[in-house]
Amino acid sequence: MNFFQIVSAAMPQLIKGAQLTVWYSIASIILATVLGLAFALLKLSRFAILRRIGEIYVHIFRGLPLLVEIFYIYFAIPMILPMHKWFDPYFTPIAGIIALALNEGAYITEIIRAGILAVDRGQSEAALSIGMTGPQTMRFIILPQAFKRMVPPLVNQFIQTIKDTSLLSAISVTELTRSGQIIISTNFASLQIWTAIAAVYLIIILLLTALSGYLERRWQIDKR
Amino acid sequence: MINVNNITKHFGQHRVLHDISLEIKPQEVVVIIGPSGSGKSTFLRCLNGLEKVSDGQIFVNNREITHSKTNLSHVRKEVGMVFQRFNLFHHLSVLENITIGPRKVLKVSQQEAEKRAFTLLEKVGLKEKAGAYPDQLSGGQQQRVAIARALAMNPIVMLFDEPTSALDPEMVGEVLAVMKDLAREGMTMAVVTHEMGFAREVGDRVLFMDDGVIVEENTPNEIFNNPKEERTKLFLSKIL
């Protein structure tokens, strides 16, 4: 069998794996962004205790290897909390998505915080001066401006998230990487299959990059 | 309208304002002059609570804004502020800059807010710029939009913090003209400025501040032609 025959025979299974990779990525990116926004606002709070909570979150989840976090949530926590029973049979995807989201969320916290801090103080002063409350100022004035600036680093982090889903193969999620490993264990065609896997990852990330390029143009990021 | 009783402000050890008292009456135009670093901008920013005082009281329309329980956003609705660097909202069009306050804070309908915004834009001579974004405007135009944005809230008093200091010289006139119109219509105003011509022509009262205190306070005529204090004389001799 030549290269193309091997790859096309494996394609249906690889595409299934790629679909899982995409779904895991989307779910954990959404959850990570929610976490990132929440903890960024905590870190910017005027209350020391809330700031401290945000700092601890970032410190822990940015400070540990992602694989350790995945194992901790998947293997360690069920030893004291029978989560795997509560969420059966969905525990594996839930644990995987939560582990990824907690980790990426720590990085996104810092991206969002930096984006908010980069908005000129005069903007919030002007908003407060027309009688807006703090939350209104954040929502209508600061975040829309901060968000435009956050797009490039956020896309970076989203790409990282997509690639990091490959670590979920370690808890037997049959995403793209794990699908490939299974195929190779039967046909031993390492070169061909890993090449195909690499190509699929690059295509997924190319699509995301194209989407972000489109959004940047639409929001005219470099105009301001 | 505004009553300031013995306010003091420190930044750490540094004394910025020391025992300042002032009353601004309805329809009065008070102009604050003084060297940079004299505390005049800080003083103005205390009047709408952008800066907290260390001691003393400020009343706006009989509401004590220095009280910790006072909801500052309620007070700020009634106190317009114009900044040296305009601070227009960069992500909003000129029209949206003017309507966002009335819509989100006063809960006025979009239609009504836009109608009023166009009236104000006409007043500041920028009706045709309604759809433009702040970065497409000159400094003078931006500052006129900023004035319209503040006026859209129907304030009872307007604070101007060096409104022409960041402008190219040829644009100072257009902003001052709008401010003169406002004064003529009876708006209560407190203006920090280096424009002595404006102070002379429009001010009802001029305060000279230096080193965190009000050194001298009088009518423009007296301050400029017959200053009593040495520090006032020295300052005026440098700038006039």
Short mmCIF file of C-alpha atoms in Angstrom, two decimals:
data_model
loop_
_atom_site.label_atom_id
_atom_site.label_comp_id
_atom_site.label_asym_id
_atom_site.label_seq_id
_atom_site.Cartn_x
_atom_site.Cartn_y
_atom_site.Cartn_z
CA MET A 1 0.00 0.00 0.00
CA ASN A 2 1.31 3.44 -0.79
CA PHE A 3 1.07 6.57 1.36
CA PHE A 4 -2.27 7.74 0.01
CA GLN A 5 -3.91 4.38 0.36
CA ILE A 6 -2.84 4.10 3.99
CA VAL A 7 -3.96 7.59 4.83
CA SER A 8 -7.27 7.38 3.00
CA ALA A 9 -8.05 4.10 4.71
CA ALA A 10 -7.42 5.75 8.07
CA MET A 11 -9.23 8.97 7.16
CA PRO A 12 -12.73 8.16 8.43
CA GLN A 13 -11.35 7.36 11.88
CA LEU A 14 -9.04 10.37 11.87
CA ILE A 15 -11.90 12.65 10.92
CA LYS A 16 -13.97 11.29 13.78
CA GLY A 17 -11.06 12.05 16.08
CA ALA A 18 -10.67 15.52 14.57
CA GLN A 19 -14.34 16.20 15.22
CA LEU A 20 -13.86 15.34 18.88
CA THR A 21 -10.78 17.56 18.98
CA VAL A 22 -12.85 20.42 17.61
CA TRP A 23 -15.71 19.90 20.06
CA TYR A 24 -13.38 19.61 23.04
CA SER A 25 -11.59 22.74 21.88
CA ILE A 26 -14.78 24.75 21.47
CA ALA A 27 -16.19 23.67 24.82
CA SER A 28 -13.00 24.34 26.75
CA ILE A 29 -12.33 27.65 24.95
CA ILE A 30 -15.81 28.91 25.86
CA LEU A 31 -15.49 27.77 29.46
CA ALA A 32 -11.93 29.08 29.72
CA THR A 33 -13.01 32.50 28.43
CA VAL A 34 -15.81 32.68 30.99
CA LEU A 35 -13.37 31.69 33.74
CA GLY A 36 -10.77 34.12 32.42
CA LEU A 37 -13.20 37.05 32.41
CA ALA A 38 -14.49 36.21 35.89
CA PHE A 39 -11.05 35.87 37.45
CA ALA A 40 -9.70 38.91 35.59
CA LEU A 41 -12.49 40.99 37.14
CA LEU A 42 -11.69 39.46 40.54
CA LYS A 43 -8.02 40.36 40.13
CA LEU A 44 -9.02 43.94 39.33
CA SER A 45 -11.45 44.20 42.24
CA ARG A 46 -10.96 46.86 44.86
CA PHE A 47 -11.42 44.21 47.55
CA ALA A 48 -8.17 42.54 48.58
CA ILE A 49 -9.79 39.20 49.32
CA LEU A 50 -11.25 38.92 45.80
CA ARG A 51 -7.94 39.94 44.26
CA ARG A 52 -6.26 37.26 46.31
CA ILE A 53 -8.70 34.59 45.07
CA GLY A 54 -7.88 35.56 41.48
CA GLU A 55 -4.15 35.44 42.19
CA ILE A 56 -4.37 31.99 43.76
CA TYR A 57 -6.35 30.63 40.82
CA VAL A 58 -3.81 31.87 38.29
CA HIS A 59 -0.91 30.74 40.42
CA ILE A 60 -2.16 27.17 40.73
CA PHE A 61 -3.52 26.51 37.28
CA ARG A 62 -0.78 28.31 35.39
CA GLY A 63 1.82 26.82 37.68
CA LEU A 64 1.08 23.14 37.11
CA PRO A 65 1.77 21.06 34.02
CA LEU A 66 -1.48 20.55 32.14
CA LEU A 67 -1.00 16.79 32.16
CA VAL A 68 -0.78 16.81 35.96
CA GLU A 69 -4.00 18.82 36.14
CA ILE A 70 -5.75 16.39 33.82
CA PHE A 71 -4.61 13.39 35.88
CA TYR A 72 -5.47 15.16 39.11
CA ILE A 73 -9.04 15.83 38.07
CA TYR A 74 -9.51 12.50 36.33
CA PHE A 75 -7.76 10.13 38.77
CA ALA A 76 -7.03 11.92 42.04
CA ILE A 77 -10.20 13.82 42.89
CA PRO A 78 -12.51 10.79 42.34
CA MET A 79 -10.63 9.12 45.22
CA ILE A 80 -12.30 11.52 47.65
CA LEU A 81 -15.31 12.71 45.64
CA PRO A 82 -17.07 10.03 43.57
CA MET A 83 -17.51 12.42 40.63
CA HIS A 84 -16.98 9.63 38.15
CA LYS A 85 -20.18 8.03 39.46
CA TRP A 86 -22.22 11.25 39.49
CA PHE A 87 -21.36 12.07 35.89
CA ASP A 88 -21.21 8.54 34.51
CA PRO A 89 -20.95 7.95 31.57
CA TYR A 90 -19.87 11.49 30.76
CA PHE A 91 -17.12 11.82 33.35
CA THR A 92 -14.23 11.52 30.91
CA PRO A 93 -15.29 14.39 28.62
CA ILE A 94 -16.37 16.51 31.58
CA ALA A 95 -13.10 16.00 33.44
CA GLY A 96 -11.13 16.65 30.26
CA ILE A 97 -12.94 19.85 29.40
CA ILE A 98 -12.78 21.15 32.97
CA ALA A 99 -9.05 20.44 33.24
CA LEU A 100 -8.34 22.17 29.95
CA ALA A 101 -10.59 25.12 30.74
CA LEU A 102 -9.10 25.66 34.20
CA ASN A 103 -5.59 25.68 32.75
CA GLU A 104 -6.26 27.87 29.70
CA GLY A 105 -8.53 30.09 31.81
CA ALA A 106 -5.56 31.04 33.99
CA TYR A 107 -3.69 32.34 30.95
CA ILE A 108 -6.81 34.03 29.60
CA THR A 109 -7.28 35.73 32.98
CA GLU A 110 -3.99 37.52 32.46
CA ILE A 111 -4.76 38.33 28.82
CA ILE A 112 -8.08 39.92 29.74
CA ARG A 113 -6.63 41.72 32.75
CA ALA A 114 -3.85 43.18 30.62
CA GLY A 115 -6.40 44.20 27.98
CA ILE A 116 -8.54 46.01 30.53
CA LEU A 117 -5.54 47.75 32.10
CA ALA A 118 -4.38 48.91 28.67
CA VAL A 119 -7.52 51.02 28.20
CA ASP A 120 -6.71 54.62 29.03
CA ARG A 121 -7.85 55.75 32.49
CA GLY A 122 -9.50 58.76 30.91
CA GLN A 123 -12.07 56.47 29.32
CA SER A 124 -13.39 55.25 32.64
CA GLU A 125 -13.17 58.73 34.14
CA ALA A 126 -15.28 60.08 31.29
CA ALA A 127 -17.81 57.26 31.70
CA LEU A 128 -18.05 57.79 35.46
CA SER A 129 -18.42 61.51 34.87
CA ILE A 130 -21.61 61.04 32.87
CA GLY A 131 -23.03 59.09 35.78
CA MET A 132 -22.30 55.53 34.74
CA THR A 133 -21.84 53.04 37.55
CA GLY A 134 -18.68 50.94 37.76
CA PRO A 135 -20.27 47.87 36.12
CA GLN A 136 -21.81 50.02 33.35
CA THR A 137 -18.43 51.60 32.69
CA MET A 138 -16.83 48.18 32.45
CA ARG A 139 -19.51 46.78 30.18
CA PHE A 140 -20.19 49.65 27.78
CA ILE A 141 -16.86 51.47 27.70
CA ILE A 142 -13.88 49.44 28.93
CA LEU A 143 -14.56 45.87 27.80
CA PRO A 144 -15.51 46.71 24.19
CA GLN A 145 -12.24 48.61 23.77
CA ALA A 146 -10.18 46.08 25.71
CA PHE A 147 -11.64 43.19 23.73
CA LYS A 148 -10.43 44.48 20.38
CA ARG A 149 -6.90 44.57 21.71
CA MET A 150 -7.22 41.14 23.28
CA VAL A 151 -8.07 39.36 20.03
CA PRO A 152 -4.50 38.55 18.90
CA PRO A 153 -3.31 37.14 22.26
CA LEU A 154 -6.63 35.35 22.75
CA VAL A 155 -6.32 33.66 19.37
CA ASN A 156 -2.84 32.57 20.41
CA GLN A 157 -4.28 31.01 23.52
CA PHE A 158 -7.11 29.36 21.60
CA ILE A 159 -4.55 27.77 19.26
CA GLN A 160 -2.69 26.56 22.32
CA THR A 161 -5.94 25.07 23.63
CA ILE A 162 -6.57 23.17 20.42
CA LYS A 163 -3.10 21.68 20.55
CA ASP A 164 -3.44 20.88 24.25
CA THR A 165 -6.50 18.71 23.61
CA SER A 166 -3.98 16.11 22.39
CA LEU A 167 -3.03 15.57 26.04
CA LEU A 168 -6.53 14.22 26.65
CA SER A 169 -5.36 11.11 24.81
CA ALA A 170 -3.74 10.25 28.15
CA ILE A 171 -7.17 9.73 29.74
CA SER A 172 -8.34 7.79 26.68
CA VAL A 173 -10.40 10.47 24.98
CA THR A 174 -10.31 9.34 21.34
CA GLU A 175 -9.55 12.74 19.92
CA LEU A 176 -7.27 13.14 16.92
CA THR A 177 -4.00 12.08 18.54
CA ARG A 178 -5.47 9.07 20.30
CA SER A 179 -7.34 7.98 17.15
CA GLY A 180 -4.02 8.02 15.34
CA GLN A 181 -2.31 5.99 18.03
CA ILE A 182 -5.05 3.37 17.81
CA ILE A 183 -4.71 3.16 14.03
CA ILE A 184 -0.93 2.84 14.25
CA SER A 185 -1.25 0.04 16.80
CA THR A 186 -2.93 -2.02 14.10
CA ASN A 187 -1.15 -0.98 10.89
CA PHE A 188 2.25 0.18 12.27
CA ALA A 189 2.34 2.97 9.67
CA SER A 190 3.82 5.58 11.99
CA LEU A 191 5.21 7.89 9.32
CA GLN A 192 2.05 8.04 7.24
CA ILE A 193 -0.41 8.37 10.10
CA TRP A 194 1.53 10.93 12.13
CA THR A 195 1.96 12.96 8.94
CA ALA A 196 -1.78 12.85 8.40
CA ILE A 197 -2.44 13.81 12.04
CA ALA A 198 -0.05 16.75 11.80
CA ALA A 199 -1.73 17.91 8.60
CA VAL A 200 -5.19 17.78 10.19
CA TYR A 201 -4.03 19.83 13.21
CA LEU A 202 -2.53 22.42 10.90
CA ILE A 203 -5.75 22.63 8.90
CA ILE A 204 -7.88 23.14 12.02
CA ILE A 205 -5.55 25.87 13.23
CA LEU A 206 -5.43 27.45 9.78
CA LEU A 207 -9.21 27.74 9.84
CA LEU A 208 -9.13 29.42 13.26
CA THR A 209 -6.41 31.80 12.09
CA ALA A 210 -8.47 32.73 9.05
CA LEU A 211 -11.50 33.37 11.24
CA SER A 212 -9.53 35.61 13.57
CA GLY A 213 -8.05 37.49 10.64
CA TYR A 214 -11.56 38.13 9.40
CA LEU A 215 -12.69 39.34 12.85
CA GLU A 216 -9.69 41.63 13.20
CA ARG A 217 -10.44 43.24 9.86
CA ARG A 218 -14.10 43.56 10.70
CA TRP A 219 -13.39 45.26 14.00
CA GLN A 220 -10.68 47.39 12.42
CA ILE A 221 -8.30 46.63 15.20
CA ASP A 222 -5.32 48.48 13.81
CA LYS A 223 -7.36 51.64 13.30
CA ARG A 224 -7.25 52.20 16.98
CA MET B 1 -25.01 75.19 43.86
CA ILE B 2 -21.60 73.93 44.95
CA ASN B 3 -20.33 74.42 48.49
CA VAL B 4 -16.83 73.44 49.45
CA ASN B 5 -15.99 73.48 53.15
CA ASN B 6 -12.37 73.30 54.25
CA ILE B 7 -11.25 70.44 52.03
CA THR B 8 -7.76 69.03 52.30
CA LYS B 9 -6.13 66.40 50.16
CA HIS B 10 -2.88 64.53 50.58
CA PHE B 11 -1.13 62.11 48.27
CA GLY B 12 0.90 60.31 50.92
CA GLN B 13 3.06 62.96 52.58
CA HIS B 14 2.51 65.41 49.76
CA ARG B 15 -0.12 68.04 50.45
CA VAL B 16 -2.07 68.76 47.28
CA LEU B 17 -4.96 70.81 48.61
CA HIS B 18 -5.01 72.64 51.89
CA ASP B 19 -8.11 73.96 53.60
CA ILE B 20 -9.99 75.15 50.54
CA SER B 21 -13.46 76.62 50.84
CA LEU B 22 -15.57 77.96 48.03
CA GLU B 23 -19.14 78.61 47.06
CA ILE B 24 -20.28 78.57 43.45
CA LYS B 25 -23.67 80.16 42.94
CA PRO B 26 -26.15 79.24 40.22
CA GLN B 27 -25.26 80.72 36.82
CA GLU B 28 -21.87 81.80 38.07
CA VAL B 29 -18.73 81.25 36.01
CA VAL B 30 -15.74 80.66 38.25
CA VAL B 31 -12.33 80.53 36.58
CA ILE B 32 -9.41 78.89 38.36
CA ILE B 33 -5.92 79.89 37.31
CA GLY B 34 -2.49 79.11 38.69
CA PRO B 35 0.83 77.51 37.88
CA SER B 36 0.95 73.82 36.99
CA GLY B 37 1.15 71.64 40.05
CA SER B 38 -0.81 74.16 42.07
CA GLY B 39 -3.64 71.67 42.66
CA LYS B 40 -6.27 73.35 40.50
CA SER B 41 -7.06 70.28 38.40
CA THR B 42 -7.13 68.06 41.48
CA PHE B 43 -9.49 70.53 43.11
CA LEU B 44 -11.83 70.45 40.12
CA ARG B 45 -11.76 66.65 40.06
CA CYS B 46 -12.81 66.59 43.70
CA LEU B 47 -15.99 68.43 42.77
CA ASN B 48 -17.44 65.36 41.03
CA GLY B 49 -15.72 62.80 43.22
CA LEU B 50 -13.12 61.64 40.69
CA GLU B 51 -10.65 62.43 43.45
CA LYS B 52 -11.40 61.72 47.09
CA VAL B 53 -10.71 64.44 49.61
CA SER B 54 -8.74 63.62 52.74
CA ASP B 55 -10.80 65.94 54.88
CA GLY B 56 -13.64 68.45 54.60
CA GLN B 57 -16.98 68.45 52.83
CA ILE B 58 -18.28 69.17 49.35
CA PHE B 59 -21.98 69.73 48.66
CA VAL B 60 -23.41 69.69 45.17
CA ASN B 61 -27.00 70.85 45.07
CA ASN B 62 -27.18 70.24 48.84
CA ARG B 63 -25.98 66.65 48.52
CA GLU B 64 -22.78 65.87 50.33
CA ILE B 65 -20.57 64.06 47.81
CA THR B 66 -17.81 63.59 50.34
CA HIS B 67 -20.10 61.40 52.45
CA SER B 68 -19.23 57.73 52.10
CA LYS B 69 -22.89 56.74 51.70
CA THR B 70 -23.58 59.12 48.82
CA ASN B 71 -24.13 57.40 45.48
CA LEU B 72 -21.64 59.30 43.37
CA SER B 73 -23.14 58.26 40.05
CA HIS B 74 -26.37 60.02 41.02
CA VAL B 75 -24.44 63.22 41.65
CA ARG B 76 -22.30 62.90 38.54
CA LYS B 77 -25.39 62.75 36.32
CA GLU B 78 -25.90 66.40 37.24
CA VAL B 79 -22.27 67.50 37.03
CA GLY B 80 -20.83 67.67 33.52
CA MET B 81 -17.09 67.32 33.10
CA VAL B 82 -14.85 68.21 30.17
CA PHE B 83 -11.29 66.91 30.19
CA GLN B 84 -8.02 68.27 28.87
CA ARG B 85 -7.58 65.21 26.66
CA PHE B 86 -11.25 65.01 25.59
CA ASN B 87 -11.60 61.33 26.57
CA LEU B 88 -14.20 60.60 23.91
CA PHE B 89 -15.12 56.93 23.75
CA HIS B 90 -12.95 55.68 20.89
CA HIS B 91 -15.14 52.73 19.98
CA LEU B 92 -18.30 54.80 19.58
CA SER B 93 -19.35 57.23 16.87
CA VAL B 94 -19.86 60.90 17.70
CA LEU B 95 -23.60 60.32 17.92
CA GLU B 96 -23.18 57.28 20.18
CA ASN B 97 -20.73 59.17 22.39
CA ILE B 98 -23.45 61.70 23.06
CA THR B 99 -26.39 59.31 23.39
CA ILE B 100 -24.83 56.57 25.52
CA GLY B 101 -25.12 58.56 28.76
CA PRO B 102 -28.77 59.51 28.35
CA ARG B 103 -29.63 56.01 27.16
CA LYS B 104 -27.82 53.92 29.75
CA VAL B 105 -27.91 56.27 32.73
CA LEU B 106 -31.09 58.31 32.28
CA LYS B 107 -32.89 55.47 30.41
CA VAL B 108 -34.05 57.82 27.67
CA SER B 109 -35.23 56.11 24.47
CA GLN B 110 -32.75 55.91 21.61
CA GLN B 111 -34.94 58.06 19.41
CA GLU B 112 -35.25 60.78 21.98
CA ALA B 113 -31.56 60.66 22.86
CA GLU B 114 -30.61 61.01 19.20
CA LYS B 115 -32.97 63.91 18.69
CA ARG B 116 -31.37 65.75 21.58
CA ALA B 117 -27.89 64.77 20.40
CA PHE B 118 -28.51 66.37 17.01
CA THR B 119 -29.69 69.56 18.69
CA LEU B 120 -26.48 69.63 20.73
CA LEU B 121 -24.31 68.82 17.72
CA GLU B 122 -25.89 71.72 15.90
CA LYS B 123 -25.13 73.94 18.85
CA VAL B 124 -21.43 72.99 18.78
CA GLY B 125 -21.40 73.17 14.98
CA LEU B 126 -20.71 69.52 14.22
CA LYS B 127 -24.00 68.15 12.99
CA GLU B 128 -22.40 66.72 9.85
CA LYS B 129 -19.93 64.70 11.98
CA ALA B 130 -22.57 62.60 13.76
CA GLY B 131 -21.46 59.38 12.10
CA ALA B 132 -17.71 59.99 12.41
CA TYR B 133 -15.45 58.33 14.97
CA PRO B 134 -13.42 60.41 17.44
CA ASP B 135 -10.10 59.55 15.81
CA GLN B 136 -11.32 61.04 12.54
CA LEU B 137 -11.85 64.45 14.16
CA SER B 138 -9.46 67.27 14.97
CA GLY B 139 -8.74 68.07 18.60
CA GLY B 140 -11.03 71.08 18.58
CA GLN B 141 -13.85 69.04 17.09
CA GLN B 142 -13.31 66.27 19.63
CA GLN B 143 -13.48 68.74 22.47
CA ARG B 144 -16.70 70.21 21.14
CA VAL B 145 -18.19 66.72 20.96
CA ALA B 146 -17.02 66.14 24.55
CA ILE B 147 -18.88 69.28 25.60
CA ALA B 148 -22.00 68.06 23.80
CA ARG B 149 -21.63 64.67 25.50
CA ALA B 150 -21.57 66.34 28.91
CA LEU B 151 -24.50 68.63 28.04
CA ALA B 152 -26.60 65.66 26.90
CA MET B 153 -27.05 64.73 30.56
CA ASN B 154 -28.67 68.13 31.25
CA PRO B 155 -26.17 68.97 33.97
CA ILE B 156 -26.78 71.72 36.49
CA VAL B 157 -23.10 72.63 36.51
CA MET B 158 -20.21 72.08 34.10
CA LEU B 159 -16.59 71.52 35.12
CA PHE B 160 -13.86 72.25 32.56
CA ASP B 161 -10.39 70.87 33.26
CA GLU B 162 -7.99 72.81 31.02
CA PRO B 163 -10.25 72.23 28.01
CA THR B 164 -7.98 73.98 25.51
CA SER B 165 -4.53 73.00 26.81
CA ALA B 166 -4.14 70.00 24.50
CA LEU B 167 -5.30 71.86 21.40
CA ASP B 168 -3.37 73.34 18.53
CA PRO B 169 -3.54 77.14 18.83
CA GLU B 170 -5.85 77.59 15.86
CA MET B 171 -8.45 75.32 17.46
CA VAL B 172 -8.61 77.01 20.84
CA GLY B 173 -11.02 79.66 19.59
CA GLU B 174 -13.74 77.27 18.44
CA VAL B 175 -13.85 75.56 21.84
CA LEU B 176 -13.82 78.82 23.77
CA ALA B 177 -16.65 80.09 21.58
CA VAL B 178 -18.82 77.15 22.60
CA MET B 179 -17.97 77.75 26.24
CA LYS B 180 -18.81 81.44 25.96
CA ASP B 181 -22.19 80.55 24.48
CA LEU B 182 -22.83 78.26 27.41
CA ALA B 183 -21.91 80.93 29.92
CA ARG B 184 -24.19 83.40 28.15
CA GLU B 185 -27.07 80.94 28.41
CA GLY B 186 -26.63 80.90 32.16
CA MET B 187 -24.80 77.62 32.70
CA THR B 188 -23.03 77.37 36.04
CA MET B 189 -19.38 76.70 35.26
CA ALA B 190 -16.07 76.06 36.97
CA VAL B 191 -13.19 76.37 34.53
CA VAL B 192 -9.53 75.55 35.08
CA THR B 193 -7.66 77.27 32.28
CA HIS B 194 -4.61 79.15 31.13
CA GLU B 195 -6.72 81.27 28.77
CA MET B 196 -6.60 84.61 30.51
CA GLY B 197 -8.65 86.25 27.78
CA PHE B 198 -11.47 83.83 28.51
CA ALA B 199 -11.14 84.41 32.25
CA ARG B 200 -11.34 88.16 31.77
CA GLU B 201 -14.23 88.10 29.33
CA VAL B 202 -16.46 85.36 30.72
CA GLY B 203 -15.47 84.84 34.36
CA ASP B 204 -17.60 86.25 37.12
CA ARG B 205 -14.91 85.40 39.58
CA VAL B 206 -11.28 84.34 39.25
CA LEU B 207 -9.46 82.19 41.79
CA PHE B 208 -5.68 82.17 41.81
CA MET B 209 -4.36 78.91 43.25
CA ASP B 210 -0.81 78.10 44.19
CA ASP B 211 0.67 75.29 46.23
CA GLY B 212 -2.72 73.80 47.13
CA VAL B 213 -4.35 76.94 48.48
CA ILE B 214 -6.53 79.69 47.06
CA VAL B 215 -4.15 82.62 47.24
CA GLU B 216 -6.49 85.26 45.90
CA GLU B 217 -10.08 85.44 44.78
CA ASN B 218 -11.71 88.36 43.07
CA THR B 219 -13.45 89.69 39.98
CA PRO B 220 -11.40 89.31 36.79
CA ASN B 221 -10.94 93.04 36.62
CA GLU B 222 -9.43 93.25 40.10
CA ILE B 223 -7.28 90.13 39.75
CA PHE B 224 -5.76 91.12 36.44
CA ASN B 225 -5.47 94.87 36.92
CA ASN B 226 -4.98 95.16 40.63
CA PRO B 227 -3.67 91.90 42.15
CA LYS B 228 -3.13 92.13 45.90
CA GLU B 229 -0.87 89.18 46.60
CA GLU B 230 2.78 88.97 45.62
CA ARG B 231 2.38 85.42 44.29
CA THR B 232 -0.50 86.51 42.05
CA LYS B 233 1.53 89.41 40.70
CA LEU B 234 4.49 87.15 40.01
CA PHE B 235 2.35 84.57 38.20
CA LEU B 236 0.52 87.16 36.10
CA SER B 237 3.76 88.92 35.19
CA LYS B 238 5.04 85.65 33.78
CA ILE B 239 2.06 84.80 31.65
CA LEU B 240 0.56 88.10 30.54
#
